[in-house]
């Protein structure tokens, strides 16, 4: 069954008459369209992609199985014509992405009643197809190559920004279209900032340097973190928290499998870190799903009872952060398989002293 047929089956099972897809990532998911303007209108039988003259040719190539409809006036008026042609009385829309003004525009234009829809495509997106996995694996390979490259690039006296720019440039040279989020390079006491986006700070001897980065390849993300040391760490505590973080991260890899909940996964790492007295220093959740977006479901956190299933791709990223001293985070991307998980990031994890 094609992806589009699967989506239409889900629409039919949910007893939706029609769904209007307006958000960037869901629109790309349902249609394959990578442009920036247009909407997908789906019924259990029909699939329309409405866009303007700039994108009709691109849509015809990318949105396989869709009827391409060009709009010249307001886009919702063209959608309304299609709704009438199909006798749609109830139209589901993406409640989490529609602005108040867009909603008012829909209300004013559509004769169908509006039905808010949440977490519908997002749920489907959590189970990756073979094609999606191919893109994610390539994005992970590029991130791995970038780590190997950066080890030979980092020198004392360089700024964090120089390091992050090199990581991003290198990934693009390897075929990435962009980084998947603002690259984090946090050195010295800044490594205690879980989200220390690269700054003008110079890298010094004895610093721990945390690099959290990833790239987009063919629309899909990778996300990895490694913490390295520039020579012997300036504070002996850093080596201790490195080992505890690494062991927590490995324990999760050993255990993660279908049927395990996000809460259970998070607890494995959290209990390990807490047993050494650093529970309060691990202030974020263990992981998140990745795919078209850098943060999507399922989450591995204290608030996520959802159980993992084969095809999920999640991060495993425990960390310990000691203000005024420094921090550690180690992150891999894991594919949930029928029997356990497959680690998609292969860069070394034993502490590297440059
Ligand atoms: Zn990350
Ligand atoms: Zn992450």
CSV table of C-alpha atoms and ligand atoms in Angstrom, one decimal:
chain,number,residue,atom,x,y,z
A,1,UNK,CA,0.0,0.0,0.0
A,2,UNK,CA,1.3,3.5,-0.8
A,3,UNK,CA,1.9,6.0,1.9
A,4,UNK,CA,-1.0,8.1,0.6
A,5,UNK,CA,-3.3,5.1,0.6
A,6,UNK,CA,-2.3,4.4,4.2
A,7,UNK,CA,-3.0,8.0,5.2
A,8,UNK,CA,-6.4,7.9,3.5
A,9,UNK,CA,-7.2,4.6,5.2
A,10,UNK,CA,-6.5,6.3,8.6
A,11,UNK,CA,-8.7,9.2,7.6
A,12,UNK,CA,-11.5,6.8,6.8
A,13,UNK,CA,-11.0,4.8,10.0
A,14,UNK,CA,-11.1,8.0,12.0
A,15,UNK,CA,-14.4,8.8,10.2
A,16,UNK,CA,-13.2,12.1,8.9
A,17,UNK,CA,-14.9,13.5,5.8
A,18,UNK,CA,-12.0,15.6,4.8
A,19,UNK,CA,-8.7,17.0,6.3
A,20,UNK,CA,-7.1,20.3,5.4
A,21,UNK,CA,-3.3,20.1,6.0
A,22,UNK,CA,-1.7,23.5,6.3
A,23,UNK,CA,1.4,23.0,8.5
A,24,UNK,CA,4.8,22.7,7.0
A,25,UNK,CA,5.9,19.4,8.3
A,26,UNK,CA,2.6,17.5,8.1
A,27,UNK,CA,2.1,18.9,4.6
A,28,UNK,CA,5.5,17.5,3.6
A,29,UNK,CA,4.7,14.2,5.4
A,30,UNK,CA,1.4,13.6,3.6
A,31,UNK,CA,2.4,14.9,0.2
A,32,UNK,CA,6.2,14.9,-0.2
A,33,UNK,CA,6.0,18.6,-1.2
A,34,UNK,CA,9.0,20.6,0.0
A,35,UNK,CA,7.9,24.1,-1.1
A,36,UNK,CA,6.7,26.7,1.3
A,37,UNK,CA,3.2,27.6,0.0
A,38,UNK,CA,0.2,25.4,-0.5
A,39,UNK,CA,-2.3,23.1,1.3
A,40,UNK,CA,-3.2,19.5,1.0
A,41,UNK,CA,-6.9,18.5,1.1
A,42,UNK,CA,-7.5,14.9,1.8
A,43,UNK,CA,-10.7,12.8,1.8
A,44,UNK,CA,-10.8,9.0,2.1
A,45,UNK,CA,-10.9,8.9,-1.8
A,46,UNK,CA,-9.4,12.1,-3.1
A,47,UNK,CA,-6.1,14.0,-2.6
A,48,UNK,CA,-5.7,17.6,-3.8
A,49,UNK,CA,-2.8,19.8,-3.5
A,50,UNK,CA,-3.7,23.5,-3.8
A,51,UNK,CA,-0.8,25.9,-4.6
A,52,UNK,CA,0.0,29.0,-6.7
A,53,UNK,CA,1.8,29.2,-10.1
A,54,UNK,CA,5.2,29.3,-8.5
A,55,UNK,CA,4.8,25.8,-7.1
A,56,UNK,CA,2.4,23.9,-9.4
A,57,UNK,CA,5.2,22.2,-11.4
A,58,UNK,CA,7.1,21.3,-8.2
A,59,UNK,CA,4.0,19.9,-6.6
A,60,UNK,CA,3.2,17.8,-9.7
A,61,UNK,CA,6.6,16.2,-9.4
A,62,UNK,CA,6.7,15.8,-5.6
A,63,UNK,CA,3.0,15.2,-4.5
A,64,UNK,CA,2.6,11.8,-6.1
A,65,UNK,CA,-1.0,10.6,-6.3
A,66,UNK,CA,-2.3,14.2,-5.8
A,67,UNK,CA,-4.5,16.2,-8.1
A,68,UNK,CA,-2.7,19.6,-8.4
A,69,UNK,CA,-5.0,22.6,-8.2
A,70,UNK,CA,-3.7,26.0,-9.0
A,71,UNK,CA,-5.3,28.9,-7.1
A,72,UNK,CA,-5.2,32.5,-8.5
A,73,UNK,CA,-7.4,34.2,-5.9
A,74,UNK,CA,-7.4,33.5,-2.1
A,75,UNK,CA,-6.4,29.9,-1.5
A,76,UNK,CA,-9.4,29.1,0.8
A,77,UNK,CA,-11.8,30.0,-2.0
A,78,UNK,CA,-10.3,27.3,-4.1
A,79,UNK,CA,-10.4,24.9,-1.2
A,80,UNK,CA,-14.1,25.8,-0.7
A,81,UNK,CA,-14.8,24.9,-4.4
A,82,UNK,CA,-13.2,21.5,-3.8
A,83,UNK,CA,-15.2,21.0,-0.6
A,84,UNK,CA,-18.4,21.7,-2.5
A,85,UNK,CA,-17.5,19.4,-5.4
A,86,UNK,CA,-17.0,16.6,-2.9
A,87,UNK,CA,-20.0,17.4,-0.7
A,88,UNK,CA,-17.9,17.8,2.4
A,89,UNK,CA,-20.0,19.0,5.4
A,90,UNK,CA,-17.3,18.5,8.1
A,91,UNK,CA,-13.7,19.6,7.5
A,92,UNK,CA,-11.0,18.6,10.0
A,93,UNK,CA,-8.2,21.1,10.3
A,94,UNK,CA,-4.9,21.1,12.2
A,95,UNK,CA,-5.9,22.7,15.5
A,96,UNK,CA,-2.3,22.9,16.8
A,97,UNK,CA,-1.0,24.9,13.8
A,98,UNK,CA,-3.8,27.2,12.6
A,99,UNK,CA,-3.5,30.9,13.7
A,100,UNK,CA,-6.6,32.7,15.0
A,101,UNK,CA,-6.7,34.8,11.8
A,102,UNK,CA,-6.4,31.8,9.5
A,103,UNK,CA,-9.2,30.1,11.5
A,104,UNK,CA,-11.4,33.2,11.1
A,105,UNK,CA,-10.6,33.1,7.4
A,106,UNK,CA,-11.7,29.4,7.2
A,107,UNK,CA,-14.9,30.1,9.1
A,108,UNK,CA,-15.8,33.0,6.8
A,109,UNK,CA,-15.0,31.0,3.6
A,110,UNK,CA,-16.0,27.4,4.2
A,111,UNK,CA,-19.6,26.2,4.2
A,112,UNK,CA,-18.5,23.0,6.0
A,113,UNK,CA,-18.3,23.0,9.8
A,114,UNK,CA,-14.8,23.0,11.2
A,115,UNK,CA,-13.5,20.1,13.2
A,116,UNK,CA,-10.3,20.5,15.2
A,117,UNK,CA,-7.8,17.7,14.8
A,118,UNK,CA,-4.7,17.1,17.0
A,119,UNK,CA,-1.9,14.6,17.0
A,120,UNK,CA,-3.2,12.7,14.0
A,121,UNK,CA,-0.4,12.9,11.4
A,122,UNK,CA,2.0,13.4,14.3
A,123,UNK,CA,1.1,9.9,15.5
A,124,UNK,CA,1.7,8.4,12.1
A,125,UNK,CA,5.0,10.2,11.8
A,126,UNK,CA,6.3,8.4,14.9
A,127,UNK,CA,6.6,5.1,13.0
A,128,UNK,CA,9.2,5.5,10.3
A,129,UNK,CA,9.0,3.9,6.9
A,130,UNK,CA,12.0,2.3,5.2
A,131,UNK,CA,12.5,5.5,3.1
A,132,UNK,CA,12.4,7.7,6.1
A,133,UNK,CA,14.9,5.5,7.9
A,134,UNK,CA,17.2,5.7,5.0
A,135,UNK,CA,17.3,9.5,5.2
A,136,UNK,CA,17.7,9.5,9.1
A,137,UNK,CA,20.5,7.0,8.9
A,138,UNK,CA,22.3,9.1,6.3
A,139,UNK,CA,21.8,12.2,8.5
A,140,UNK,CA,23.3,10.2,11.4
A,141,UNK,CA,26.3,9.1,9.3
A,142,UNK,CA,27.0,12.7,8.3
A,143,UNK,CA,26.9,13.8,12.0
A,144,UNK,CA,29.3,11.0,12.9
A,145,UNK,CA,31.7,12.1,10.1
A,146,UNK,CA,31.5,15.6,11.4
A,147,UNK,CA,32.5,14.5,14.9
A,148,UNK,CA,35.5,12.6,13.6
A,149,UNK,CA,36.5,15.7,11.6
A,150,UNK,CA,36.0,18.2,14.4
A,151,UNK,CA,38.4,16.2,16.7
A,152,UNK,CA,41.2,17.2,14.4
A,153,UNK,CA,40.0,20.7,14.1
A,154,UNK,CA,39.5,21.9,17.7
A,155,UNK,CA,42.4,23.8,19.1
A,156,UNK,CA,42.9,25.8,22.3
A,157,UNK,CA,42.2,29.5,21.7
A,158,UNK,CA,39.5,28.8,19.1
A,159,UNK,CA,36.0,30.2,19.9
A,160,UNK,CA,33.0,28.0,20.3
A,161,UNK,CA,31.5,29.7,17.2
A,162,UNK,CA,34.4,28.7,15.1
A,163,UNK,CA,33.8,25.1,16.1
A,164,UNK,CA,30.1,25.3,15.5
A,165,UNK,CA,30.6,26.9,12.1
A,166,UNK,CA,33.1,24.2,11.1
A,167,UNK,CA,30.7,21.5,12.2
A,168,UNK,CA,27.9,23.0,10.1
A,169,UNK,CA,30.0,23.7,7.1
A,170,UNK,CA,31.4,20.2,7.1
A,171,UNK,CA,28.0,18.6,7.3
A,172,UNK,CA,26.8,20.6,4.3
A,173,UNK,CA,29.8,19.5,2.4
A,174,UNK,CA,28.8,16.0,3.1
A,175,UNK,CA,25.3,16.5,1.6
A,176,UNK,CA,23.3,17.9,4.5
A,177,UNK,CA,21.0,20.7,3.5
A,178,UNK,CA,21.3,22.5,6.9
A,179,UNK,CA,21.9,21.8,10.6
A,180,UNK,CA,18.8,20.4,12.3
A,181,UNK,CA,18.9,23.1,15.0
A,182,UNK,CA,21.3,25.8,16.4
A,183,UNK,CA,24.5,23.9,17.1
A,184,UNK,CA,25.5,23.8,20.8
A,185,UNK,CA,29.1,24.1,21.6
A,186,UNK,CA,29.5,24.8,25.3
A,187,UNK,CA,33.0,24.8,26.8
A,188,UNK,CA,34.4,25.1,30.3
A,189,UNK,CA,31.9,26.2,32.9
A,190,UNK,CA,29.5,26.9,30.0
A,191,UNK,CA,29.2,23.2,29.5
A,192,UNK,CA,27.0,23.3,32.6
A,193,UNK,CA,24.4,25.0,30.4
A,194,UNK,CA,22.3,22.3,28.9
A,195,UNK,CA,21.5,24.5,25.9
A,196,UNK,CA,24.6,26.6,25.6
A,197,UNK,CA,24.5,27.7,21.9
A,198,UNK,CA,28.0,28.4,20.7
A,199,UNK,CA,29.4,31.8,21.8
A,200,UNK,CA,32.5,33.9,21.5
A,201,UNK,CA,34.1,32.1,24.4
A,202,UNK,CA,37.5,30.7,23.6
A,203,UNK,CA,38.2,27.1,24.3
A,204,UNK,CA,40.8,26.7,27.0
A,205,UNK,CA,43.1,23.9,28.2
A,206,UNK,CA,41.3,21.7,30.7
A,207,UNK,CA,37.8,22.5,29.4
A,208,UNK,CA,35.1,20.0,28.9
A,209,UNK,CA,33.4,20.8,25.5
A,210,UNK,CA,29.9,19.6,24.8
A,211,UNK,CA,28.9,19.6,21.2
A,212,UNK,CA,25.2,18.9,20.5
A,213,UNK,CA,24.3,19.1,16.8
A,214,UNK,CA,22.8,17.3,13.9
A,215,UNK,CA,21.8,17.9,10.3
A,216,UNK,CA,18.9,17.6,7.8
A,217,UNK,CA,19.3,15.1,5.0
A,218,UNK,CA,16.5,14.7,2.5
A,219,UNK,CA,14.1,16.3,5.0
A,220,UNK,CA,15.0,14.2,8.0
A,221,UNK,CA,17.1,15.0,11.1
A,222,UNK,CA,19.9,13.6,13.1
A,223,UNK,CA,20.7,14.7,16.6
A,224,UNK,CA,23.8,13.8,18.6
A,225,UNK,CA,25.9,15.0,21.5
A,226,UNK,CA,29.4,14.3,22.6
A,227,UNK,CA,31.4,15.8,25.4
A,228,UNK,CA,35.2,15.8,25.1
A,229,UNK,CA,38.0,17.2,27.2
A,230,UNK,CA,40.8,19.5,26.1
A,231,UNK,CA,43.7,17.7,27.8
A,232,UNK,CA,43.3,16.6,31.4
A,233,UNK,CA,40.0,18.0,32.8
A,234,UNK,CA,40.5,21.1,35.0
A,235,UNK,CA,38.3,19.6,37.8
A,236,UNK,CA,38.5,15.9,38.8
A,237,UNK,CA,34.7,15.8,39.3
A,238,UNK,CA,34.3,16.1,35.5
A,239,UNK,CA,35.7,12.7,34.9
A,240,UNK,CA,33.4,11.3,37.6
A,241,UNK,CA,30.3,12.8,36.1
A,242,UNK,CA,31.4,11.7,32.6
A,243,UNK,CA,31.5,8.1,33.6
A,244,UNK,CA,28.2,8.2,35.4
A,245,UNK,CA,26.5,9.9,32.4
A,246,UNK,CA,28.0,7.3,30.0
A,247,UNK,CA,26.9,4.4,32.1
A,248,UNK,CA,23.3,5.8,32.3
A,249,UNK,CA,23.3,6.3,28.6
A,250,UNK,CA,24.5,2.7,28.0
A,251,UNK,CA,22.0,1.2,30.4
A,252,UNK,CA,19.2,2.8,28.4
A,253,UNK,CA,20.6,1.2,25.2
A,254,UNK,CA,20.7,-2.2,26.9
A,255,UNK,CA,17.1,-1.9,27.9
A,256,UNK,CA,15.2,0.0,25.3
A,257,UNK,CA,12.7,-2.1,23.5
A,258,UNK,CA,9.1,-2.2,22.2
A,259,UNK,CA,6.5,-2.0,25.0
A,260,UNK,CA,8.6,0.1,27.3
A,261,UNK,CA,7.1,3.4,28.2
A,262,UNK,CA,8.8,6.8,28.1
A,263,UNK,CA,8.5,7.0,31.8
A,264,UNK,CA,10.3,3.6,32.3
A,265,UNK,CA,13.1,4.6,29.9
A,266,UNK,CA,13.6,7.9,31.5
A,267,UNK,CA,13.7,6.2,35.0
A,268,UNK,CA,16.6,3.9,34.0
A,269,UNK,CA,18.9,6.8,33.4
A,270,UNK,CA,17.5,9.0,36.2
A,271,UNK,CA,17.8,6.2,38.8
A,272,UNK,CA,21.4,5.6,37.8
A,273,UNK,CA,22.4,9.2,38.0
A,274,UNK,CA,20.5,9.7,41.3
A,275,UNK,CA,22.2,6.7,42.9
A,276,UNK,CA,25.4,8.8,42.7
A,277,UNK,CA,23.8,11.8,44.2
A,278,UNK,CA,23.4,13.8,41.0
A,279,UNK,CA,19.7,13.4,40.5
A,280,UNK,CA,19.1,17.2,40.8
A,281,UNK,CA,21.8,17.8,38.2
A,282,UNK,CA,19.9,15.9,35.5
A,283,UNK,CA,17.2,18.5,35.0
A,284,UNK,CA,15.8,17.6,31.5
A,285,UNK,CA,14.1,14.5,30.1
A,286,UNK,CA,16.0,11.6,28.7
A,287,UNK,CA,15.0,11.9,25.1
A,288,UNK,CA,12.6,12.7,22.3
A,289,UNK,CA,11.6,11.4,18.9
A,290,UNK,CA,13.2,12.8,15.8
A,291,UNK,CA,12.1,12.8,12.2
A,292,UNK,CA,10.9,15.6,10.0
A,293,UNK,CA,11.3,17.7,13.1
A,294,UNK,CA,14.1,17.8,15.6
A,295,UNK,CA,11.6,17.3,18.5
A,296,UNK,CA,8.6,15.1,17.9
A,297,UNK,CA,7.0,12.1,19.6
A,298,UNK,CA,7.5,9.8,21.3
A,299,UNK,CA,9.1,11.4,24.3
A,300,UNK,CA,11.2,9.6,26.9
A,301,UNK,CA,10.3,11.6,30.0
A,302,UNK,CA,8.7,11.4,33.4
A,303,UNK,CA,5.4,12.6,31.8
A,304,UNK,CA,5.2,10.2,28.9
A,305,UNK,CA,3.3,6.9,29.6
A,306,UNK,CA,3.2,6.2,25.8
A,307,UNK,CA,4.8,2.8,25.0
A,308,UNK,CA,7.5,2.5,22.4
A,309,UNK,CA,6.8,0.5,19.2
A,310,UNK,CA,9.0,-0.7,16.3
A,311,UNK,CA,9.8,2.1,13.9
A,312,UNK,CA,10.1,4.8,16.6
A,313,UNK,CA,13.4,6.8,16.5
A,314,UNK,CA,14.3,8.4,19.8
A,315,UNK,CA,17.3,10.1,21.4
A,316,UNK,CA,19.0,8.8,24.5
A,317,UNK,CA,20.6,11.8,26.0
A,318,UNK,CA,21.2,11.9,29.8
A,319,UNK,CA,23.4,14.7,31.2
A,320,UNK,CA,24.8,16.0,34.5
A,321,UNK,CA,25.4,19.7,34.9
A,322,UNK,CA,27.3,21.3,37.8
A,323,UNK,CA,27.1,25.1,37.8
A,324,UNK,CA,30.5,26.7,38.1
A,325,UNK,CA,32.3,23.4,37.2
A,326,UNK,CA,31.0,22.1,33.9
A,327,UNK,CA,28.7,19.5,32.5
A,328,UNK,CA,28.4,16.3,30.4
A,329,UNK,CA,25.8,15.1,27.9
A,330,UNK,CA,26.0,12.1,25.7
A,331,UNK,CA,23.4,11.6,23.0
A,332,UNK,CA,22.7,8.9,20.4
A,333,UNK,CA,19.7,8.3,18.2
A,334,UNK,CA,18.1,4.9,18.6
A,335,UNK,CA,15.7,3.0,16.2
A,336,UNK,CA,13.2,0.8,18.1
A,337,UNK,CA,13.3,-2.6,16.4
A,338,UNK,CA,11.1,-5.7,16.9
A,339,UNK,CA,13.3,-7.0,19.6
A,340,UNK,CA,15.2,-4.0,21.0
A,341,UNK,CA,16.9,-1.1,19.4
A,342,UNK,CA,19.6,-0.2,16.9
A,343,UNK,CA,22.0,2.6,17.7
A,344,UNK,CA,22.3,4.9,14.7
A,345,UNK,CA,25.2,7.1,16.0
A,346,UNK,CA,28.5,5.3,16.0
A,347,UNK,CA,31.0,7.9,17.3
A,348,UNK,CA,33.1,6.8,20.3
A,349,UNK,CA,31.8,7.5,23.7
A,350,UNK,CA,34.7,6.8,26.0
A,351,UNK,CA,36.1,10.1,27.2
A,352,UNK,CA,38.4,11.6,24.7
A,353,UNK,CA,41.2,13.8,26.0
A,354,UNK,CA,42.4,16.0,23.1
B,1,LIG,ZN1,20.8,17.0,20.7
B,2,LIG,ZN1,18.2,15.8,21.4
